[in-house]
mmCIF file of C-alpha atoms in Angstrom:
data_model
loop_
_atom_site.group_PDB
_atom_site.id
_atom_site.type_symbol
_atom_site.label_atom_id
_atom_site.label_comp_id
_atom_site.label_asym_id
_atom_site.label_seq_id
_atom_site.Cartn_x
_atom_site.Cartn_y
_atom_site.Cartn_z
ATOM 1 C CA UNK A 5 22.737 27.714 -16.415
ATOM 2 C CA UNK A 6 23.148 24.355 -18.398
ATOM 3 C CA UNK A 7 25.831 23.898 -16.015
ATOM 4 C CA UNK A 8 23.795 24.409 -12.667
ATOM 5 C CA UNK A 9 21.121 21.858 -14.079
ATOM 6 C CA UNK A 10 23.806 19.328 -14.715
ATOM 7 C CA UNK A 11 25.541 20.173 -10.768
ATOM 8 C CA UNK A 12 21.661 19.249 -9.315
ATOM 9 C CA UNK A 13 21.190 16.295 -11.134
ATOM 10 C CA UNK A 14 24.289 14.846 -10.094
ATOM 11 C CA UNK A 15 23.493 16.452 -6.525
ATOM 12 C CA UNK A 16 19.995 13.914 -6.610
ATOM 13 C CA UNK A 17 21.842 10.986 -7.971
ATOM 14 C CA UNK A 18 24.040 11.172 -5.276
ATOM 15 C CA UNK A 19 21.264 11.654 -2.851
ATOM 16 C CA UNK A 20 19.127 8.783 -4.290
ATOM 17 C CA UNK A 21 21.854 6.441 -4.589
ATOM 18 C CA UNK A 22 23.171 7.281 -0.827
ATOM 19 C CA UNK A 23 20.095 6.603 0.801
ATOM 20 C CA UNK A 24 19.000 3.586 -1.647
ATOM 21 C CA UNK A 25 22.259 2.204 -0.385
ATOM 22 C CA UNK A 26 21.941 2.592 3.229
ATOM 23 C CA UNK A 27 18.539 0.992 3.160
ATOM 24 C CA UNK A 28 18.976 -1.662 1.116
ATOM 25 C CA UNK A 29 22.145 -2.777 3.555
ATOM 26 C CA UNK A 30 19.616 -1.712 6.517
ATOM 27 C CA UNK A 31 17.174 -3.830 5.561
ATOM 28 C CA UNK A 32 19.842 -6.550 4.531
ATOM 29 C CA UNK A 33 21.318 -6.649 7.778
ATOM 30 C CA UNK A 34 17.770 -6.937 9.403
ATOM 31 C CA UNK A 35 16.665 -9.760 7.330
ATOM 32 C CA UNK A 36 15.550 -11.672 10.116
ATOM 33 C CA UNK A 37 13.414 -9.081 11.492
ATOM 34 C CA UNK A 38 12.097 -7.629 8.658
ATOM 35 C CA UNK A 39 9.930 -11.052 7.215
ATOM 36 C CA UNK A 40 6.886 -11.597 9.150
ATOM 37 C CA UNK A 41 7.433 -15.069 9.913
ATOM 38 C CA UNK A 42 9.717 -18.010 9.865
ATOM 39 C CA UNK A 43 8.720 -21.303 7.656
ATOM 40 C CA UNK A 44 9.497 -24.743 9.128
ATOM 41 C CA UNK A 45 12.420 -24.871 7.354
ATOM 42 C CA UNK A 46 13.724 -21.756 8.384
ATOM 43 C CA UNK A 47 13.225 -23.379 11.988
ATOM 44 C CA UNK A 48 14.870 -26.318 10.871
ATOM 45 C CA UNK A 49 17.458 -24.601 10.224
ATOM 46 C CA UNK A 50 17.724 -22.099 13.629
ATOM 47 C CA UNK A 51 21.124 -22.498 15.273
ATOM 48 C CA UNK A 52 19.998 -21.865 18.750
ATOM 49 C CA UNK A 53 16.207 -22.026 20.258
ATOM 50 C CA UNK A 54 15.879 -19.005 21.904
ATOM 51 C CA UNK A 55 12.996 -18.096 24.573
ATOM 52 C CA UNK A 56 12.039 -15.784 22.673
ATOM 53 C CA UNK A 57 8.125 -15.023 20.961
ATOM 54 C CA UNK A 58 8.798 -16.069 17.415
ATOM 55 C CA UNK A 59 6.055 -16.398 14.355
ATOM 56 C CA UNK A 60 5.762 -19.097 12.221
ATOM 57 C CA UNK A 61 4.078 -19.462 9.303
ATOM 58 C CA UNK A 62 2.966 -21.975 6.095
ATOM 59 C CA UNK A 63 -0.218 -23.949 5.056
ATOM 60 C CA UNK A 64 -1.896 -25.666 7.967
ATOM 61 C CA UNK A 65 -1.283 -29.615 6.819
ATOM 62 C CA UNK A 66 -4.430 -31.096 5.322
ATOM 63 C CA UNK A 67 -6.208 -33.559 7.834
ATOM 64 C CA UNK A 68 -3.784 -32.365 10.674
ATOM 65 C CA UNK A 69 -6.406 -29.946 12.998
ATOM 66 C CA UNK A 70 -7.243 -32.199 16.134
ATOM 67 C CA UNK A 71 -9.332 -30.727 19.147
ATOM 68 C CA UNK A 72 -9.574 -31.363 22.302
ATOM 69 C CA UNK A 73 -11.897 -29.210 24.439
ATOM 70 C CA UNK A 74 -10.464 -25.590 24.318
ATOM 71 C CA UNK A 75 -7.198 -26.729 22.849
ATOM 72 C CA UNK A 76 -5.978 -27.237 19.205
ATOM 73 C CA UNK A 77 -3.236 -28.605 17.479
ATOM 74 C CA UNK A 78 -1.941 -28.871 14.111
ATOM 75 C CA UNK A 79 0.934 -28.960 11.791
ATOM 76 C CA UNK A 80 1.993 -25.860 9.927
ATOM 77 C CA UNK A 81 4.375 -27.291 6.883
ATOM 78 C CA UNK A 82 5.979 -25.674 4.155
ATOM 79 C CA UNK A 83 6.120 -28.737 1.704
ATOM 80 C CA UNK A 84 9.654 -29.249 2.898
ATOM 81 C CA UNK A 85 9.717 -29.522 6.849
ATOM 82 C CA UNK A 86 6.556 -29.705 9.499
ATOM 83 C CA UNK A 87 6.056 -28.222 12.545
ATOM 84 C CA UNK A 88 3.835 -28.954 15.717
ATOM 85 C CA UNK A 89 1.718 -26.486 16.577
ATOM 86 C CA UNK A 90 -0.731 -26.655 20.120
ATOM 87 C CA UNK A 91 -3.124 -23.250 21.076
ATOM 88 C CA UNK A 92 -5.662 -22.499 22.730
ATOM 89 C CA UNK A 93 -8.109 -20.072 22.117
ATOM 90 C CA UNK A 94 -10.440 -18.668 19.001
ATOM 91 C CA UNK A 95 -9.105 -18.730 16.138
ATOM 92 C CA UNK A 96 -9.631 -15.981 12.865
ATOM 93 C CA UNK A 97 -12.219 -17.167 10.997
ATOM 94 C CA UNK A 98 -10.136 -17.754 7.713
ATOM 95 C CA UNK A 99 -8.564 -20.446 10.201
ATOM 96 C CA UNK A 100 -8.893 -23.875 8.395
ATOM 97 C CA UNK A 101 -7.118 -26.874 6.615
ATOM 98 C CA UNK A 102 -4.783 -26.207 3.544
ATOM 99 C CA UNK A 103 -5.102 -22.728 4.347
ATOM 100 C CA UNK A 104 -2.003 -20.305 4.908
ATOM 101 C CA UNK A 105 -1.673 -19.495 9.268
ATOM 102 C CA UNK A 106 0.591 -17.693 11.137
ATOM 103 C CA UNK A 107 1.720 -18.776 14.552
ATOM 104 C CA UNK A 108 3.099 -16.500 17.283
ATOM 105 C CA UNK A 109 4.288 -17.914 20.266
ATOM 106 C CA UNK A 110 7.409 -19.694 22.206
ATOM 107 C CA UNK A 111 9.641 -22.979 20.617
ATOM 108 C CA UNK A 112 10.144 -25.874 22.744
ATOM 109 C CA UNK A 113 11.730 -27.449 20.033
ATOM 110 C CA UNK A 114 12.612 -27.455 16.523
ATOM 111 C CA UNK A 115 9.472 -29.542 16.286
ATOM 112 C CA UNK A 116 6.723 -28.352 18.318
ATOM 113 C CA UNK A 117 6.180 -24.223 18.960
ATOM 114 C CA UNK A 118 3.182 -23.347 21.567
ATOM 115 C CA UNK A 119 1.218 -20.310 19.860
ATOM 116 C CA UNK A 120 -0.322 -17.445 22.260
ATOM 117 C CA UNK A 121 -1.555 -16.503 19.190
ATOM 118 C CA UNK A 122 -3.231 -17.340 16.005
ATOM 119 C CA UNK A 123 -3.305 -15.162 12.699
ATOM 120 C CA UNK A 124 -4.724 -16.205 9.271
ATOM 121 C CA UNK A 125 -3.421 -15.660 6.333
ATOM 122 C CA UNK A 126 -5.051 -15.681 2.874
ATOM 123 C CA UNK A 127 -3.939 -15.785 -0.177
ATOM 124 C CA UNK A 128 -4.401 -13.922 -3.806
ATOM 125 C CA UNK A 129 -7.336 -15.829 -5.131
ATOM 126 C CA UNK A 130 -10.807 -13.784 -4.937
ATOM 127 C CA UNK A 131 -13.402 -15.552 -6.729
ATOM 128 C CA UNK A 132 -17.191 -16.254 -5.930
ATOM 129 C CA UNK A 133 -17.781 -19.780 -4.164
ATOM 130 C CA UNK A 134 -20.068 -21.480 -7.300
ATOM 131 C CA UNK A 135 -16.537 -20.803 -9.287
ATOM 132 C CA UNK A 136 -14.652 -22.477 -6.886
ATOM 133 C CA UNK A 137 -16.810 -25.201 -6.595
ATOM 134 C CA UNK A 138 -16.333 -25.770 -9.965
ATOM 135 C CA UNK A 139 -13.061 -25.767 -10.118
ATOM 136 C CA UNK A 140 -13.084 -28.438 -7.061
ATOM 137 C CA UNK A 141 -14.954 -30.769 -9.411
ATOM 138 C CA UNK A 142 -12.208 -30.722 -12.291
ATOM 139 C CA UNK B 2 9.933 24.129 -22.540
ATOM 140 C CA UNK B 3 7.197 23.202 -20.736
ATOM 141 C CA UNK B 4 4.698 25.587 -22.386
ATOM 142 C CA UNK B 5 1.746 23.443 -22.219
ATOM 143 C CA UNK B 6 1.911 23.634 -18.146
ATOM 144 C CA UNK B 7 1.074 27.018 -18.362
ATOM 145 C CA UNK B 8 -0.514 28.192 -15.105
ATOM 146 C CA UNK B 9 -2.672 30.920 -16.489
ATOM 147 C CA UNK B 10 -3.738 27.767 -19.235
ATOM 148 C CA UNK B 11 -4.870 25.523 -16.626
ATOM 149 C CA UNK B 12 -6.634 27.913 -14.053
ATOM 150 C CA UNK B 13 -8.951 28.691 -16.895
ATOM 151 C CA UNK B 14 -9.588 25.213 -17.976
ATOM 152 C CA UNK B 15 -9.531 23.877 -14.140
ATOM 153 C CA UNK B 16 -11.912 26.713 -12.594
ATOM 154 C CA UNK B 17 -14.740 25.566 -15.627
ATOM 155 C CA UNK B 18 -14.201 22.129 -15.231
ATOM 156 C CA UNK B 19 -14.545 21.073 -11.559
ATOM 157 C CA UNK B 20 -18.562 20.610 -11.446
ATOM 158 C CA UNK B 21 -18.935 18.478 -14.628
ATOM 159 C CA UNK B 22 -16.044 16.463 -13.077
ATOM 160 C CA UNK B 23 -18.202 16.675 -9.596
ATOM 161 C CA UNK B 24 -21.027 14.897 -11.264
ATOM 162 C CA UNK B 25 -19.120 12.051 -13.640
ATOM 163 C CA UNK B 26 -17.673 11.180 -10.038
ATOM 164 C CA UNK B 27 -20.875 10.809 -8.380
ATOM 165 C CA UNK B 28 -21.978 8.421 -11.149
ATOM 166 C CA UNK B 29 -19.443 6.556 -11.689
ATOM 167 C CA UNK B 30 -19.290 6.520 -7.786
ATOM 168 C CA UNK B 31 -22.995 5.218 -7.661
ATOM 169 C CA UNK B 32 -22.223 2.605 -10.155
ATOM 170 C CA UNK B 33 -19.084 1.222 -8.690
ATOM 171 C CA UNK B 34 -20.859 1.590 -5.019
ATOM 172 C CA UNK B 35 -23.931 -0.660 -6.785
ATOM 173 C CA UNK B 36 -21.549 -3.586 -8.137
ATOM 174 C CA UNK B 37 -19.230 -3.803 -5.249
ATOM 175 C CA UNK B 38 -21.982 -3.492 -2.495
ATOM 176 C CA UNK B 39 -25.036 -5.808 -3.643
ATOM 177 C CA UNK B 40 -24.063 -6.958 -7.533
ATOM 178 C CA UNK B 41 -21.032 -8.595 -7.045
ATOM 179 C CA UNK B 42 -20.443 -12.048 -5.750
ATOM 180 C CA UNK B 43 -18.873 -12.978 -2.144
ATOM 181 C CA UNK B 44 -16.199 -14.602 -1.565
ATOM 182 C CA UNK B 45 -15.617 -18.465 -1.630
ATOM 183 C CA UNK B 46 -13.174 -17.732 1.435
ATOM 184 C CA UNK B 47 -13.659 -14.540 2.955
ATOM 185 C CA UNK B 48 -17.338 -14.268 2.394
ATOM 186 C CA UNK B 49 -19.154 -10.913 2.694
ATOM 187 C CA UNK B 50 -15.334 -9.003 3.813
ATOM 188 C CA UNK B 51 -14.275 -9.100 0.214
ATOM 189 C CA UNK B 52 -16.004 -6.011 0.215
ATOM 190 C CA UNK B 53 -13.455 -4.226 1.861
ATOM 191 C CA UNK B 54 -11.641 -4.494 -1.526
ATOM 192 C CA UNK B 55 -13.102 -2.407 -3.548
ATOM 193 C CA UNK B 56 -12.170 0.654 -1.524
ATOM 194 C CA UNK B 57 -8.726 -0.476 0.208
ATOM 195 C CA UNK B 58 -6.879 -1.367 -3.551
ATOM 196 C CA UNK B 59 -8.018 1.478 -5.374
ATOM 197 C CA UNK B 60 -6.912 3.780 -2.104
ATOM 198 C CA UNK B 61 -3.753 2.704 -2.376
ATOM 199 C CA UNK B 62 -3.083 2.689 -5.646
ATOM 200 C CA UNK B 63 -4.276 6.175 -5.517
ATOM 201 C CA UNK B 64 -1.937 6.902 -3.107
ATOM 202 C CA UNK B 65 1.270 5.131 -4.505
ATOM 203 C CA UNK B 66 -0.197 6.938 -8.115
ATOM 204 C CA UNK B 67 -0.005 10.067 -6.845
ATOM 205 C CA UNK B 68 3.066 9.734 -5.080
ATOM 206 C CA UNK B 69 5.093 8.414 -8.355
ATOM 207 C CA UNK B 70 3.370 11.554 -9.967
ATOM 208 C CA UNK B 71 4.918 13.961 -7.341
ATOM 209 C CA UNK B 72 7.841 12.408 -7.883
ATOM 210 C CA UNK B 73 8.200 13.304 -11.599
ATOM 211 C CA UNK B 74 7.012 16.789 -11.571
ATOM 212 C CA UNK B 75 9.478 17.150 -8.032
ATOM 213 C CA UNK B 76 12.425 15.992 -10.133
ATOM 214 C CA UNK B 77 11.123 18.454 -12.772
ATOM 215 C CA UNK B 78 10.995 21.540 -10.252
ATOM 216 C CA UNK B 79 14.356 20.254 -8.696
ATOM 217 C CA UNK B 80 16.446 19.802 -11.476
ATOM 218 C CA UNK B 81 14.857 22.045 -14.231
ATOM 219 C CA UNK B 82 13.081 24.748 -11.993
ATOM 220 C CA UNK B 83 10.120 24.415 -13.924
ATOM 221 C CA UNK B 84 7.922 27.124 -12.300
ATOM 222 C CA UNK B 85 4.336 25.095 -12.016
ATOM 223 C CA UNK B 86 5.037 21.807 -11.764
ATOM 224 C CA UNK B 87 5.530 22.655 -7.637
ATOM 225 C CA UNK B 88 1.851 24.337 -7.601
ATOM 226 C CA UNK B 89 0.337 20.686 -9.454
ATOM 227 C CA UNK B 90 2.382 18.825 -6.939
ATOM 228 C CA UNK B 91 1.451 20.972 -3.938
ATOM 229 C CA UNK B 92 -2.444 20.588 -5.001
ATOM 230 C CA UNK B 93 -2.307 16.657 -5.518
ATOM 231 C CA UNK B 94 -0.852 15.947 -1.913
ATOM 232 C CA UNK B 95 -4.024 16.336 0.225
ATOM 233 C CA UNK B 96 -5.682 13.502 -2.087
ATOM 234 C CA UNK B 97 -2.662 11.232 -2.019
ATOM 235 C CA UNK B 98 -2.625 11.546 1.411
ATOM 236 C CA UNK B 99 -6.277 11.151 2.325
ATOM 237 C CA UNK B 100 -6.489 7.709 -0.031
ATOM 238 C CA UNK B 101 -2.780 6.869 1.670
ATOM 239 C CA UNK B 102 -4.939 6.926 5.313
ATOM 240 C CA UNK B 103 -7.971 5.182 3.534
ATOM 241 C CA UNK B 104 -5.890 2.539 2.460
ATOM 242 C CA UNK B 105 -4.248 1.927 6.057
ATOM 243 C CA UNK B 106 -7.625 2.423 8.232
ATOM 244 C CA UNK B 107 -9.544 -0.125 5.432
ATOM 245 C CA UNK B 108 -6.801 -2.718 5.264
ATOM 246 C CA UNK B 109 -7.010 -2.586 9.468
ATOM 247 C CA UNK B 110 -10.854 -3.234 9.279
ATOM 248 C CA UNK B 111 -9.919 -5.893 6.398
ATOM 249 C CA UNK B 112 -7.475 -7.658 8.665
ATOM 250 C CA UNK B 113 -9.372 -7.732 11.647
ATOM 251 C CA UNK B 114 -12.333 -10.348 10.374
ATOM 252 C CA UNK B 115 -9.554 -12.157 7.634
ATOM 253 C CA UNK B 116 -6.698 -12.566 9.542
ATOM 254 C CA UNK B 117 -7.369 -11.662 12.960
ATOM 255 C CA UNK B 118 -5.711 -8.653 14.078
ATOM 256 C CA UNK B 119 -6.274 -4.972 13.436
ATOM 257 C CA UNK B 120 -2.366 -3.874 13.140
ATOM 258 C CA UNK B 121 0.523 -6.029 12.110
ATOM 259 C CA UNK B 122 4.515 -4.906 11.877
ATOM 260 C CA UNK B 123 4.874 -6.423 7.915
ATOM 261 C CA UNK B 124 6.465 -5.035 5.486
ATOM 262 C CA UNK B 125 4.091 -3.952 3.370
ATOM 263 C CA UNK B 126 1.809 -2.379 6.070
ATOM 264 C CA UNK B 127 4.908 -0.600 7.375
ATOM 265 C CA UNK B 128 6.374 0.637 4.348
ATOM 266 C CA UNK B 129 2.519 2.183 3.831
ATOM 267 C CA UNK B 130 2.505 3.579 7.223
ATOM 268 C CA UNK B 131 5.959 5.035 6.028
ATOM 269 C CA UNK B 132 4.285 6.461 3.085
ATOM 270 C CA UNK B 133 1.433 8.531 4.848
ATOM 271 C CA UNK B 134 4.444 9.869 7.101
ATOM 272 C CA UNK B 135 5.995 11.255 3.864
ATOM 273 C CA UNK B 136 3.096 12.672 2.786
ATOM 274 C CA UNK B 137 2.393 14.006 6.112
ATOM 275 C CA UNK B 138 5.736 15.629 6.342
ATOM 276 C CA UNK B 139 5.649 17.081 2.128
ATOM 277 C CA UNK B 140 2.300 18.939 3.743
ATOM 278 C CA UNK B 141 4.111 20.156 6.777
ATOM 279 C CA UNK B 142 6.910 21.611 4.819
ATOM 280 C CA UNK B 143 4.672 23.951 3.214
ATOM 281 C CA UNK B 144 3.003 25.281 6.573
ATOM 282 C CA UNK B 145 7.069 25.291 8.413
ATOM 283 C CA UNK B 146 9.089 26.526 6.114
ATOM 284 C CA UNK B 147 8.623 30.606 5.558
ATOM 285 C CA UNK B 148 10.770 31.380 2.729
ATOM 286 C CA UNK B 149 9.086 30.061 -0.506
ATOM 287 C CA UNK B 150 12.170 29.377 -2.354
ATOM 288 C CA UNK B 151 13.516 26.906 0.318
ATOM 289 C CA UNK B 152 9.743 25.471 0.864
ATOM 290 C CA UNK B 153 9.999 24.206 -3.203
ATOM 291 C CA UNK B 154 13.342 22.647 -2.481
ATOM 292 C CA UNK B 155 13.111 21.041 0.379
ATOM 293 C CA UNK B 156 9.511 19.831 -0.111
ATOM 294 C CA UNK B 157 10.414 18.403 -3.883
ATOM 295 C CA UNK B 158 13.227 16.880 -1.754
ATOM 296 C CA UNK B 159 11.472 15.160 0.653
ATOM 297 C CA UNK B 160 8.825 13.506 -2.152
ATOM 298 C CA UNK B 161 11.842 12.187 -3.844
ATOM 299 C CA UNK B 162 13.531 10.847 -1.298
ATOM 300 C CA UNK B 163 10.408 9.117 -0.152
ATOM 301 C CA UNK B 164 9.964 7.359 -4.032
ATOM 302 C CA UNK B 165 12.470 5.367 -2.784
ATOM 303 C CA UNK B 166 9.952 3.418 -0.789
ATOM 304 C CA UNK B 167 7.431 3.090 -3.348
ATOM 305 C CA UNK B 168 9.352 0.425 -5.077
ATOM 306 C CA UNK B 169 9.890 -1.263 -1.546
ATOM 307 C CA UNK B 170 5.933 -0.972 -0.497
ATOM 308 C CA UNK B 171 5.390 -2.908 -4.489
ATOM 309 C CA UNK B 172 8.008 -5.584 -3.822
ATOM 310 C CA UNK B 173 7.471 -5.976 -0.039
ATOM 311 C CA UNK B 174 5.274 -8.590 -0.331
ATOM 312 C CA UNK B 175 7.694 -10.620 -2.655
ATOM 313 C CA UNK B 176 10.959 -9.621 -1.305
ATOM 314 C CA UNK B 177 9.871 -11.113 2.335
ATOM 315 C CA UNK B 178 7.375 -13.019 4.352
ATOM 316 C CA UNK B 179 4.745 -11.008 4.734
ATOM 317 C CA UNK B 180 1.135 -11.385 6.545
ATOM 318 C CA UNK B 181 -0.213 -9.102 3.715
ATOM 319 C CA UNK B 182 -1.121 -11.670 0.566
ATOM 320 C CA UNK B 183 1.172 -11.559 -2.738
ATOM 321 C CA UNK B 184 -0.013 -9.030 -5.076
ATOM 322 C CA UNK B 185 -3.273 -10.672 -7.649
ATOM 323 C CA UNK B 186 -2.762 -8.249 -10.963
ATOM 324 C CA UNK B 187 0.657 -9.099 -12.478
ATOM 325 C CA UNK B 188 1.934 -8.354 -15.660
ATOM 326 C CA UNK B 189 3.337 -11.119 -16.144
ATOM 327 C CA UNK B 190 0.754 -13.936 -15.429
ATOM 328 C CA UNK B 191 -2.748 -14.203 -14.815
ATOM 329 C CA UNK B 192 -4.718 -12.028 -12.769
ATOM 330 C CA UNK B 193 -5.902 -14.258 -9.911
ATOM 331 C CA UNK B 194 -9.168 -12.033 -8.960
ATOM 332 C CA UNK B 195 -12.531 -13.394 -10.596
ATOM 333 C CA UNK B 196 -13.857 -11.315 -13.310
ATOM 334 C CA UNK B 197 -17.356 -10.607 -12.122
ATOM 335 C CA UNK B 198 -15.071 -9.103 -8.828
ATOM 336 C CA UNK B 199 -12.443 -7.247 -11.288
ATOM 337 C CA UNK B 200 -15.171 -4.892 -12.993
ATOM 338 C CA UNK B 201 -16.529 -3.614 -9.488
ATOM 339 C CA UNK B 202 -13.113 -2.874 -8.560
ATOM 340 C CA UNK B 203 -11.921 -1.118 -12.164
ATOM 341 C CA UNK B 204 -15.222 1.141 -11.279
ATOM 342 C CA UNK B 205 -14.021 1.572 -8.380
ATOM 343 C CA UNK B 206 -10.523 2.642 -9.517
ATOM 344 C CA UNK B 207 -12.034 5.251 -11.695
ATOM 345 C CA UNK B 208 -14.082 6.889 -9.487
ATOM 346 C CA UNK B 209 -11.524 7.511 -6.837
ATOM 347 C CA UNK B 210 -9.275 8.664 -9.680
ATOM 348 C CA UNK B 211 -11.824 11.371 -10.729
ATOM 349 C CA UNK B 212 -12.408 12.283 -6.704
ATOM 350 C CA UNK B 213 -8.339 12.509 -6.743
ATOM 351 C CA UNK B 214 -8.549 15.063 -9.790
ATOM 352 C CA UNK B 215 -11.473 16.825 -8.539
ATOM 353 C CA UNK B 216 -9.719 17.638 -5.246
ATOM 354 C CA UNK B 217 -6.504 18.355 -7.186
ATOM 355 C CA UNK B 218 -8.376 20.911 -9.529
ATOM 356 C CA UNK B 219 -10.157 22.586 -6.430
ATOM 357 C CA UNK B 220 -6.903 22.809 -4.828
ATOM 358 C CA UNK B 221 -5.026 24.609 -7.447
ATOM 359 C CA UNK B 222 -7.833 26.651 -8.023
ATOM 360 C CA UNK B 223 -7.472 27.704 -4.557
ATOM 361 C CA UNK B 224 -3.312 28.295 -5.119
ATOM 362 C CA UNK B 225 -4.231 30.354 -8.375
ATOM 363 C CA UNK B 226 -6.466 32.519 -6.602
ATOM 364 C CA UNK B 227 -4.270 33.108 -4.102
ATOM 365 C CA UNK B 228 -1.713 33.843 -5.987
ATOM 366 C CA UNK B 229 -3.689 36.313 -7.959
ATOM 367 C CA UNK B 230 -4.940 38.406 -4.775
ATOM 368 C CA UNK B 231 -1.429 38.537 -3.708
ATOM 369 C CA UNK B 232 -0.131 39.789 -6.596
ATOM 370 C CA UNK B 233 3.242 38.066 -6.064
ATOM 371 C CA UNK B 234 4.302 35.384 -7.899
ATOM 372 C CA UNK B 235 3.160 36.426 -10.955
ATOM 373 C CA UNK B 236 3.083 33.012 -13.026
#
């Protein structure tokens, strides 16, 4: 009996550790696939520019929002390296300066990506706005 | 060994307790509905969406809660054969997996205003979506599989090999870029959610916890009973 429980324990370790290995070298080998975006370093960094739709993603660069008619460009940095970004279109409403963005679309170059699309992201902070106006004024 | 999970115990306690747990949840529900609807503060970013909160992180703590309970009393009925702990695991499911969709269907309405799409392939939304599919395929084995003995094997199989993604859907959002923000309540540092917006969401918590244990009670009530009129499976 003792010995049975002792056999199925070592039957679920196995198990576990099988399949805890095969995703963790899965999801290892799919790195690039698995994260949601690319920063501007990671771009930097690209060995090839491919054609292909690619997101990118970092704080929209305080200052850098210019618009002209129905288009919009800014710079999407990650404190390290910048990137170009041009779109047209709405953006989200969470869409603003300092603010984290993701943007989908097609490289030109290591510099400048044209979005198709626009998402924002935000971060962990939830407080109400007269908090966060004080905390502007310290 | 595990005397105090005696069915008989429980069905007596659970079968008496289910309506004064009915009514603590509709308080507590009216109270957490009051704060996080009209008391408590917008957003400085997201405005009036912050709402969306106070039902999509309790959900899914629910769910991944319930889950990492499966998973213990699975291992229990794997490994030791305990003869209940399948029947409490069996009866927590349906909630699990009703918060697991409530999470997913709230954090699509979230994302829509915030970040400006319903659905997005990250890894935390994915490694949710894989969660429900777990859950949905624990309740399937039941309904499948005809001979009971396999049904508690397999089923207490499938929960713990799906408790290897509940670590993954926790870390997702650190281990990789993700659309879905960084978690706000850490152990280790500062909680980064505003106070007056904490207590709403604590109420929150609670009452989906006590809807969770009401449907769990109301299910095993319903496995006891028809166990009884069966006459098999005498626990």
């Amino acid at each position: 009996m003792v010995k049975k429980v002792k056999l199925r324990i070592v039957f679920l370790l196995a198990l576990v550790l099988s399949i805890i290995l095969s995703v963790f070298l899965i999801l290892k080998s799919l790195e690039k696939d698995v994260v949601f975006f690319l920063s501007p370093t990671d771009i930097k960094n690209l060995e090839k520019i491919e054609q292909k739709k690619i997101r990118v993603g970092g704080m929209v660069k305080n200052q850098s929002i210019r618009i002209n008619s129905n288009k919009i460009n800014f710079i999407v940095t990650d404190f390290k390296n910048e990137i170009n970004v041009s779109y047209s279109g709405s953006v989200p409403n969470l869409f603003s300066e300092n603010k984290g963005v993701v943007a989908e679309g097609f490289l030109q170059d290591r510099n400048y990506l044209k979005a198709v699309k626009i998402l924002a992201k935000h971060d962990e902070n939830y407080m109400p706005p007269e908090v966060k106006e004080a905390l502007g004024e310290k | 060994m595990f005397n105090f999970f005696k069915a008989g115990k429980i069905f007596e306690i659970s079968s008496r307790s289910t309506k004064y747990i009915f009514f603590l949840f509709i308080i507590v529900l009216t109270i957490g509905l009051t704060e996080a609807l009209f008391l408590s503060p917008e957003d400085y970013k997201q405005s009036h969406s912050v709402r969306i909160m106070y039902v999509h992180v309790p959900a899914a703590w629910m769910a991944l809660g319930i889950f990492s309970m499966m998973t213990f009393l699975s291992v229990g009925t794997f490994v030791f054969k305990n003869k209940n702990f399948f029947l409490i695991s069996k009866s927590l499911a349906p909630s699990g997996f009703i918060f697991n969709i409530v999470a997913l269907i709230t954090g699509s309405i979230w994302g829509k205003p915030t970040w400006g799409t319903w659905w997005a392939w990250d890894a935390r939304i994915t490694s949710m979506l894989i969660l429900a599919l777990f859950y949905f395929m624990y309740l399937l084995s039941w309904r499948i599989i005809e001979n009971k003995s396999n049904a508690i094997k397999i089923s207490s199989l499938i929960i713990i090999v799906g408790a290897i993604n509940v670590p993954i859907i926790k870390f997702s959002v650190n281990w990789w870029n993700t659309l879905h923000q960084g978690p706000s309540l850490k152990i280790m540092s500062d909680t980064t959610i505003h106070s007056s917006m904490l207590i709403p969401l604590g109420i929150m918590t609670a009452a989906f916890a006590l809807f969770s244990l009401l449907i769990f009670l109301m299910k095993f009530n319903t496995e006891m009973i028809r166990i009884k009129n069966k006459g098999l499976d005498r626990l």
